[in-house]
GROMACS .gro file of C-alpha atoms in nm:
model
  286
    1UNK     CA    1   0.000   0.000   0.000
    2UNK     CA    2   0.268   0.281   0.067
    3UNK     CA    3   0.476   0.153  -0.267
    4UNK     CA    4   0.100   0.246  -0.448
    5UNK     CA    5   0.053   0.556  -0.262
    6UNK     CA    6   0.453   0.644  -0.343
    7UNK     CA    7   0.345   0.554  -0.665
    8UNK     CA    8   0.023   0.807  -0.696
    9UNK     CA    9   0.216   1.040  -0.581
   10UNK     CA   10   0.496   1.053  -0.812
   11UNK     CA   11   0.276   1.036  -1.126
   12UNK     CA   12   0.094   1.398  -0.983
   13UNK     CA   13   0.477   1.536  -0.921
   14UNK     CA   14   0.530   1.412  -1.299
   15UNK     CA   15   0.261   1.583  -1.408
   16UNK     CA   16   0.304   1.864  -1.251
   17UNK     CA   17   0.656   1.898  -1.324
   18UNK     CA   18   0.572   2.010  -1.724
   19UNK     CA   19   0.328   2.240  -1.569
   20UNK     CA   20   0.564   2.452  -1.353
   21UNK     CA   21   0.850   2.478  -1.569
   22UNK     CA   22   0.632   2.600  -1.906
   23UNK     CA   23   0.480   2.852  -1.622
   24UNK     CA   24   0.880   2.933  -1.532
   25UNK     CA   25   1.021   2.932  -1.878
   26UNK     CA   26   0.728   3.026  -2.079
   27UNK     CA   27   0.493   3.226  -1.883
   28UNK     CA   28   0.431   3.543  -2.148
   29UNK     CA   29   0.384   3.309  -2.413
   30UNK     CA   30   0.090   3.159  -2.173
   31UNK     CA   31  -0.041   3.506  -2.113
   32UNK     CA   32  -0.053   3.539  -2.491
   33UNK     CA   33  -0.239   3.211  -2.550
   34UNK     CA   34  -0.459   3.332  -2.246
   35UNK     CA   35  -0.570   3.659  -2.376
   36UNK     CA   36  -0.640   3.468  -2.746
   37UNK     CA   37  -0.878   3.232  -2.529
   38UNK     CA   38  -1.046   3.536  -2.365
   39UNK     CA   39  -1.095   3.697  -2.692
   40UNK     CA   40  -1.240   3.439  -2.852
   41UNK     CA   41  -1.463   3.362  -2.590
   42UNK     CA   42  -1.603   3.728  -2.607
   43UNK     CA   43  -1.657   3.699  -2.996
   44UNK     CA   44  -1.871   3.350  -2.941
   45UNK     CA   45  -2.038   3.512  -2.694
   46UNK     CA   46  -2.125   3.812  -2.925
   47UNK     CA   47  -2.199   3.558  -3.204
   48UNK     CA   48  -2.447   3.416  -2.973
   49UNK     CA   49  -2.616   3.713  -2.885
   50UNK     CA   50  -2.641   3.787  -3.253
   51UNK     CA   51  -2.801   3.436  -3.288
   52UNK     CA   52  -3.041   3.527  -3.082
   53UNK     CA   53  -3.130   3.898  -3.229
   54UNK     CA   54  -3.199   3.710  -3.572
   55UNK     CA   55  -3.395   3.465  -3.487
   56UNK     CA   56  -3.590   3.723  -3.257
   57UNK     CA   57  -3.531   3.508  -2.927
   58UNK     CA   58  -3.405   3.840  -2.739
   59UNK     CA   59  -3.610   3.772  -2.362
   60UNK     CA   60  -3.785   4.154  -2.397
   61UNK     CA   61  -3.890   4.083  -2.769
   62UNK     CA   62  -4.077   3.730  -2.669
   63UNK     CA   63  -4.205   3.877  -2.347
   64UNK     CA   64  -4.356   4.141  -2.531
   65UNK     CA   65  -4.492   3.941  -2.854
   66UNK     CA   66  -4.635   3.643  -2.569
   67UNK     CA   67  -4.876   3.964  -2.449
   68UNK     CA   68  -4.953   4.099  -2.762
   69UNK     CA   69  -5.067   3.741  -2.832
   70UNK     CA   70  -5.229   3.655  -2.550
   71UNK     CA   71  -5.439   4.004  -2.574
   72UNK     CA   72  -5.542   3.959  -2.920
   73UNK     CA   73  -5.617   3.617  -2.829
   74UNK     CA   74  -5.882   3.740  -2.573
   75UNK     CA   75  -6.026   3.995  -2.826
   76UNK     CA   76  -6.141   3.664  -3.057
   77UNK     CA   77  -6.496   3.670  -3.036
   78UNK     CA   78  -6.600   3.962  -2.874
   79UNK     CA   79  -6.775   4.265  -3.066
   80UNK     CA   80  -6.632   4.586  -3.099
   81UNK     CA   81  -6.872   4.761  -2.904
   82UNK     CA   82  -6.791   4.505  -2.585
   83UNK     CA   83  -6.621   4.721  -2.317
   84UNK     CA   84  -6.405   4.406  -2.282
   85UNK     CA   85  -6.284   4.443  -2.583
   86UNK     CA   86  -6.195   4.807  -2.574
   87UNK     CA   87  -5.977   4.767  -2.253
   88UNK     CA   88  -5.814   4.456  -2.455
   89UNK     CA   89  -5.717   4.679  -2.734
   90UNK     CA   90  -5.595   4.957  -2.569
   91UNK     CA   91  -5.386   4.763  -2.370
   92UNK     CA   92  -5.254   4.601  -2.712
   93UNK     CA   93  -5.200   4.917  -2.929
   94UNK     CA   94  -5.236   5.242  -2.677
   95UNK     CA   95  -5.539   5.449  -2.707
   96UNK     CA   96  -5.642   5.595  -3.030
   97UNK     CA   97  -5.514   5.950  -2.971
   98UNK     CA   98  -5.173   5.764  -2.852
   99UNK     CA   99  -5.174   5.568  -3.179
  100UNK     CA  100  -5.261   5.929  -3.387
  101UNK     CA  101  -4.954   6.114  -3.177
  102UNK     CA  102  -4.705   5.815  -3.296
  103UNK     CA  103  -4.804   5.806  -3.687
  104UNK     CA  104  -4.510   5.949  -3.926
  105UNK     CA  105  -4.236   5.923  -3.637
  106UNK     CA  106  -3.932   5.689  -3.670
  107UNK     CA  107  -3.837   5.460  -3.425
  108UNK     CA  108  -3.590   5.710  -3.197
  109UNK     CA  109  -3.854   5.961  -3.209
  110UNK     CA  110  -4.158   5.725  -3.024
  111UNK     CA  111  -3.871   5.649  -2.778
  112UNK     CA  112  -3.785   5.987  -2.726
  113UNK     CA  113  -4.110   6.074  -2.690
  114UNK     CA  114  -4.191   5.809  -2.383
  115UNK     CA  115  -3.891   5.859  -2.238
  116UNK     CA  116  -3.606   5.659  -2.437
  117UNK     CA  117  -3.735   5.322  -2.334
  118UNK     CA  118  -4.000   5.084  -2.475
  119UNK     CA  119  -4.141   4.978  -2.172
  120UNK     CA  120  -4.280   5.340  -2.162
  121UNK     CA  121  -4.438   5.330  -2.547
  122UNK     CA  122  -4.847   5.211  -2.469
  123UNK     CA  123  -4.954   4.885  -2.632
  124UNK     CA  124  -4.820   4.555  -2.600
  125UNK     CA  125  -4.782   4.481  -2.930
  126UNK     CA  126  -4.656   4.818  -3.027
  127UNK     CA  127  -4.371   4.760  -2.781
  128UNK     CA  128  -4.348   4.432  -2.981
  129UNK     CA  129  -4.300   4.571  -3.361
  130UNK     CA  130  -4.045   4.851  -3.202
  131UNK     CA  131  -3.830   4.584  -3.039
  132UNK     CA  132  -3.812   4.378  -3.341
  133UNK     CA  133  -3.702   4.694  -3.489
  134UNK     CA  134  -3.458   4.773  -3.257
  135UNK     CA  135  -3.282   4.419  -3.258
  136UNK     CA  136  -3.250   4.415  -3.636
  137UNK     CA  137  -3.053   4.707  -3.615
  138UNK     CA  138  -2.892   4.607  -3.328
  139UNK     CA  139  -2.780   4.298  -3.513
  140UNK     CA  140  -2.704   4.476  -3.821
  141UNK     CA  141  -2.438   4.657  -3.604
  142UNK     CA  142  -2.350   4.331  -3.421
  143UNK     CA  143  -2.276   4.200  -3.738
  144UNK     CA  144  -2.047   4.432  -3.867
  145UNK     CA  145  -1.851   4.484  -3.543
  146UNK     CA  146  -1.780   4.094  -3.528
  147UNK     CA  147  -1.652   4.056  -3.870
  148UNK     CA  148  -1.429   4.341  -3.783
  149UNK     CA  149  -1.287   4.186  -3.445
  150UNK     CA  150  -1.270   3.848  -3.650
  151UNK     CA  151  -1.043   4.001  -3.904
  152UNK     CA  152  -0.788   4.216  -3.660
  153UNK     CA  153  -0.800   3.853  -3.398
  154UNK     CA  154  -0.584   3.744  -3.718
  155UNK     CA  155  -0.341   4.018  -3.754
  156UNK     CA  156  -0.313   4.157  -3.381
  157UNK     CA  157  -0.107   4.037  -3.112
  158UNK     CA  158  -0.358   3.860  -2.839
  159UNK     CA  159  -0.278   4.128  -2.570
  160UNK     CA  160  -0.334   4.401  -2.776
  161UNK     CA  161  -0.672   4.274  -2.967
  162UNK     CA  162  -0.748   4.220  -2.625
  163UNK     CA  163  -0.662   4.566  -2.468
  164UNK     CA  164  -0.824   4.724  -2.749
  165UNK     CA  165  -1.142   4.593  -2.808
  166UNK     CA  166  -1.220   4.458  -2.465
  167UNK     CA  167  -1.032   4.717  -2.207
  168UNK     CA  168  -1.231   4.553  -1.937
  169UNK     CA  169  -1.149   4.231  -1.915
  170UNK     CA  170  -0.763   4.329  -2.014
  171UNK     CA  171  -0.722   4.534  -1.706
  172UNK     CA  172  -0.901   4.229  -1.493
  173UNK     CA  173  -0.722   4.005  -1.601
  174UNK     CA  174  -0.347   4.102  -1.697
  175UNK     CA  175  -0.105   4.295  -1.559
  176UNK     CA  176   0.276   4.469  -1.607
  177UNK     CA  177   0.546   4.279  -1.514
  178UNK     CA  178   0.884   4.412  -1.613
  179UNK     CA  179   0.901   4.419  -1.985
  180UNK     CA  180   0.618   4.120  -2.007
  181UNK     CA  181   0.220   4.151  -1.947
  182UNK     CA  182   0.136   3.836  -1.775
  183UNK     CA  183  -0.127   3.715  -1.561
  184UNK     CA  184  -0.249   3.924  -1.294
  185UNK     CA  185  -0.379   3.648  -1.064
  186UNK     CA  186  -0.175   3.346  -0.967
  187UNK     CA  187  -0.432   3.024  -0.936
  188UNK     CA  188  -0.554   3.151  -1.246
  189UNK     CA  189  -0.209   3.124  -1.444
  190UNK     CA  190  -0.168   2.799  -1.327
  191UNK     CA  191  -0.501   2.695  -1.450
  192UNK     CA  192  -0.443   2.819  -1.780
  193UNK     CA  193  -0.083   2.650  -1.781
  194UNK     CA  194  -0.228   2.348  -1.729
  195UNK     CA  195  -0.506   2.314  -1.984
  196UNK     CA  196  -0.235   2.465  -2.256
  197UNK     CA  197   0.011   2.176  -2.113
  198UNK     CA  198  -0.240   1.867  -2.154
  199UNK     CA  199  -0.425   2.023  -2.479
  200UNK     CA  200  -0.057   2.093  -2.648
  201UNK     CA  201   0.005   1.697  -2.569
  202UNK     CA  202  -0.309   1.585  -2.691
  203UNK     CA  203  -0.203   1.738  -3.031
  204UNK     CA  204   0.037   1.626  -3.234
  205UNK     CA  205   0.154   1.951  -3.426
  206UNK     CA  206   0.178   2.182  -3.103
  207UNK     CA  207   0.339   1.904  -2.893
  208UNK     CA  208   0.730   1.991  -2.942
  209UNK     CA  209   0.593   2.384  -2.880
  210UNK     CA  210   0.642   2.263  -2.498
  211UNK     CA  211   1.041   2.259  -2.597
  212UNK     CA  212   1.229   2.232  -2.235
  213UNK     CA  213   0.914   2.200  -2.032
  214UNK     CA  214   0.840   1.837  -2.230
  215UNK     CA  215   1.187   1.703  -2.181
  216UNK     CA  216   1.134   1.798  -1.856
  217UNK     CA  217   0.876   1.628  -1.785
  218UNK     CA  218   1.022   1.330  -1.934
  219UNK     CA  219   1.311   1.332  -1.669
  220UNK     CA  220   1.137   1.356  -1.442
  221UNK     CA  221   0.939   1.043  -1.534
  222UNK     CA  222   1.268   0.825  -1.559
  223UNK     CA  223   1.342   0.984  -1.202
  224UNK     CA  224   0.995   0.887  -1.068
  225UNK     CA  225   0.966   0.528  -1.208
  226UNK     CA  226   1.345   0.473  -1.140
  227UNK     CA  227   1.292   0.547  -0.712
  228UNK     CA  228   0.939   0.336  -0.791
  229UNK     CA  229   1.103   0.049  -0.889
  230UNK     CA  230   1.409   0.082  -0.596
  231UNK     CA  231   1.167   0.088  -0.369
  232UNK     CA  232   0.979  -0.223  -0.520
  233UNK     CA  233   1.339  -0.386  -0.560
  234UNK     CA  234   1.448  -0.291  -0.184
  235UNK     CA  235   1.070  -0.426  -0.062
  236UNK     CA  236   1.158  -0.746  -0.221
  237UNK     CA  237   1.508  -0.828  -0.036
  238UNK     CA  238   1.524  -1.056   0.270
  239UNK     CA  239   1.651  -0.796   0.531
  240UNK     CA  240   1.346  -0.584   0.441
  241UNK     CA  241   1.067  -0.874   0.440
  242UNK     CA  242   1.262  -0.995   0.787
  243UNK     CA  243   1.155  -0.649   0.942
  244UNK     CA  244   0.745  -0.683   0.860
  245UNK     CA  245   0.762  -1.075   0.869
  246UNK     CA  246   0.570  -1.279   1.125
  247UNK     CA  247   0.767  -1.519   1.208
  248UNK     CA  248   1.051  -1.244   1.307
  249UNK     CA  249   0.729  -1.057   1.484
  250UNK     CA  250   0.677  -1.436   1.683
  251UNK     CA  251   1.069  -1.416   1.779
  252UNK     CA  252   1.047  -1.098   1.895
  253UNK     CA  253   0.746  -1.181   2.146
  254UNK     CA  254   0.928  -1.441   2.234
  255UNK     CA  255   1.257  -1.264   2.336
  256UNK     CA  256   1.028  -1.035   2.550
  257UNK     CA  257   0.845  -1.263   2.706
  258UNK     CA  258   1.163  -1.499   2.853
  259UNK     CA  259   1.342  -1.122   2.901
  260UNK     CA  260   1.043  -1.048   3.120
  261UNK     CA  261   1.026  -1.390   3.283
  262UNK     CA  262   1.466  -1.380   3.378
  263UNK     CA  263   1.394  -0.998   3.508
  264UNK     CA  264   1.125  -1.152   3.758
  265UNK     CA  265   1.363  -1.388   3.858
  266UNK     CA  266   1.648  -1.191   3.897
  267UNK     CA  267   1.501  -0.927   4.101
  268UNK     CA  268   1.289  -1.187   4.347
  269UNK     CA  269   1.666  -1.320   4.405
  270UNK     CA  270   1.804  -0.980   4.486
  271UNK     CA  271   1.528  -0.942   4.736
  272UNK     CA  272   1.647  -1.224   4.875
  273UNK     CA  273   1.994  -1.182   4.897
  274UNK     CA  274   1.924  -0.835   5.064
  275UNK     CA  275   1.679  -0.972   5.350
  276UNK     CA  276   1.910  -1.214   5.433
  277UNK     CA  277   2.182  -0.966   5.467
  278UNK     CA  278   1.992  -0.734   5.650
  279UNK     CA  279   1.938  -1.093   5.921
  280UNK     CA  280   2.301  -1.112   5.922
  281UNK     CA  281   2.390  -0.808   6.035
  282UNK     CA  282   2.079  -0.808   6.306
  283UNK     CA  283   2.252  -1.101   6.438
  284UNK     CA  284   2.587  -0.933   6.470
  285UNK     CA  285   2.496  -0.649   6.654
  286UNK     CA  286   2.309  -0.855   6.926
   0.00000   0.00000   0.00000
């Protein structure tokens, strides 16, 4: 059981060992690879959000088309002249005098006029056609700005797409160190050291990229399975099995046991020997 645990771990200190010397040897270029992850992860997450603006699945768009649908839902079947259906429509389009004030006015205009936000505009589904409206240009925009990020991500340095575009999460994230931008926060360069590491092994054509920090790691594999198999070697001779054997465990007890017996002995004999000296010399003296 301790050879297995020995064994365990070794193969973490292995490992590890890649780890920590691409972090000593090689920690810009991991700040570099870093900052490429973070910016890509900010144009996906863009991309999604522009997913979602063209299919019209923005959460304020479907919350506002579900009541527009539910209202003209409840208007099915009921005459014009039902008050039910008046406080349905209303609620749908805005009264009639609202609807008259809004004709001929773009889109910024009717915001401007009800204070720059939708919520504000009267009728459910009016609030529905304007943010449909305002997500197709939004997207439009969206578009444009991620085929521009897309095409300086391939001619920028990481860092400075990153600092550029996304000051934010560049100032989180990074920091001066000498002459180098690296990490700012420690647990997190490790992190990132060690999913480049394993994902760099895992490929064939960015494997010898690890340079030192691989041959490294190999060393310190031979050094790990080398003490391994000492230890497995050293288990295996006599001198060691004599110390955990049972029979040597029997002779032991056995040597203690007639040790304890011969000490009994000897020192019920002493006691004797002094009493009787002690009688002597009472006998003397009288």
């Amino acid at each position: 059981m301790p050879l297995i645990v020995f064994f365990v771990i070794s193969a973490v200190k292995t490992a590890l060992a890649g780890v920590g010397m691409d972090i000593l040897v090689n920690g810009s270029g991991i700040s570099k690879e870093y900052a490429l992850q973070l910016a890509n992860e900010q144009v996906d997450k863009s991309q999604k959000q522009l997913n979602e603006l063209r299919k019209l699945k923005n959460p304020k768009y479907l919350e506002y088309k579900s009541s527009c649908e539910s209202l003209k839902q409840q208007m099915e079947g009921l005459k014009r002249e039902d008050p039910l259906f008046t406080t349905l429509y209303v609620r749908a389009y805005g009264e009639y005098k609202q609807q008259l004030g809004n004709q001929n006015l773009s889109i910024q205009q009717i915001l401007q006029k009800h204070g720059g936000s939708v919520s504000n505009v009267p009728g459910d589904c009016v609030k529905q056609r304007i943010q449909a409206e305002i997500d197709g240009s939004a997207a439009d925009k969206l578009s444009l700005q991620i085929d521009k990020w897309r095409s300086e991500k391939e001619t920028l340095p990481s860092l400075q797409f990153l600092q550029k575009h996304f000051p934010t999460i560049y100032s989180d994230k990074f920091k001066n160190q000498g002459n180098d931008i690296v990490i700012r926060d420690g647990g997190e360069m490790v992190r990132a050291a060690n999913t480049q590491f394993f994902s760099k092994l895992g490929d064939g054509s960015k494997i010898w990229g690890l340079g030192f920090s691989l041959f490294w790691m190999f060393i310190s594999i031979i050094l790990s399975v080398g003490a391994v198999f000492l230890l497995w070697g050293k288990s295996r001779s006599e001198d060691m099995k004599m110390s955990y054997s049972n029979e040597l465990l029997l002779e032991r007890e056995k040597f203690l046991e007639g040790y304890s017996t011969t000490l009994e002995e000897f020192q019920s004999m002493r006691r004797k020997r002094l009493t009787q000296q002690t009688s002597n010399n009472q006998s003397k003296e009288v």
